[in-house]
Amino acid sequence: MNIILLGPPGAGKGTQAKFLEDAHAIVQLSTGDMLRAAASSGSELGQQAKAVMDAGRLMPDNIMIQIISDRIGQPDCVNGFILDGFPRTTAQAEALENMLSDKGLKLDLVIEIAVDDEILVDRINTRVAQMPEAERRSDDNAETLRKRLGVYHEQTAPILPFYADRGMLKQVDGMLSIEEVTQQIEQLAAAV
Ligand code: AMP
């Protein structure tokens, strides 16, 4: 089963991807995690990614498309995958469509985890206040979140109609508890 989780930063895509991984023996492909791993390795790509992430902007489409294309071709993806953080622009969504069709693969489910901006800002303020400084992500603060939300509405939200037009988009209410969101997603997955 191949799934895309969409939604604003902080909506809980990563948390829900982990549940899907365990429940369906498919792999979470988080482009944010891949970029953070590159950033800690200090590679040239990692240095670029760190600067982009800290500014709340997006990495260039061609780099992200290449990363995902390579990753989807790896053997651990044979059962399927959950895309978490990709696609983030219409260009990425279009490239993904072509890439999957070239590989003879298809999407089974595109789920938007919908959460209001103000709730996300409240959540991040609570989380940052509770977290020891050493464990904080350098892009994890209310100021960067506001920039990332702006980028989400401008560049990522337009991919919702892209999938809606193809009759593929489902929505869950990301303002419910984690358990309730998981249940809603499981119902959608069971219907595939
Ligand atoms: P995330 O962990 O998904 O919130 O991603 C953290 C940061 O990595 C984002 O704010 C972007 O700067 C960058 N990033 C992750 N995925 C993508 C993508 N598909 N396209 C462009 N930039 C990305």
PDB file of C-alpha atoms in Angstrom, residues 4 6 109-112 159-171:
ATOM      1  CA  ILE A   4       0.756  10.140   1.058  1.00  0.00           C
ATOM      2  CA  LEU A   6      -0.390  15.761   3.641  1.00  0.00           C
ATOM      3  CA  LEU A 109      -4.432   6.761  -0.505  1.00  0.00           C
ATOM      4  CA  VAL A 110      -3.787  10.496  -0.155  1.00  0.00           C
ATOM      5  CA  ILE A 111      -4.751  11.757   3.288  1.00  0.00           C
ATOM      6  CA  GLU A 112      -4.834  15.355   4.432  1.00  0.00           C
ATOM      7  CA  ILE A 159      -1.548  20.137  -4.283  1.00  0.00           C
ATOM      8  CA  LEU A 160      -4.781  19.373  -2.393  1.00  0.00           C
ATOM      9  CA  PRO A 161      -6.933  20.206  -5.472  1.00  0.00           C
ATOM     10  CA  PHE A 162      -4.378  18.290  -7.606  1.00  0.00           C
ATOM     11  CA  TYR A 163      -5.327  15.092  -5.750  1.00  0.00           C
ATOM     12  CA  ALA A 164      -8.994  16.080  -5.236  1.00  0.00           C
ATOM     13  CA  ASP A 165      -9.347  16.422  -9.038  1.00  0.00           C
ATOM     14  CA  ARG A 166      -8.096  12.852  -9.363  1.00  0.00           C
ATOM     15  CA  GLY A 167     -10.693  11.693  -6.810  1.00  0.00           C
ATOM     16  CA  MET A 168      -7.936  10.552  -4.462  1.00  0.00           C
ATOM     17  CA  LEU A 169      -8.015  13.031  -1.579  1.00  0.00           C
ATOM     18  CA  LYS A 170      -9.374  12.030   1.844  1.00  0.00           C
ATOM     19  CA  GLN A 171      -9.374  14.276   4.879  1.00  0.00           C
TER      20      GLN A 171
END
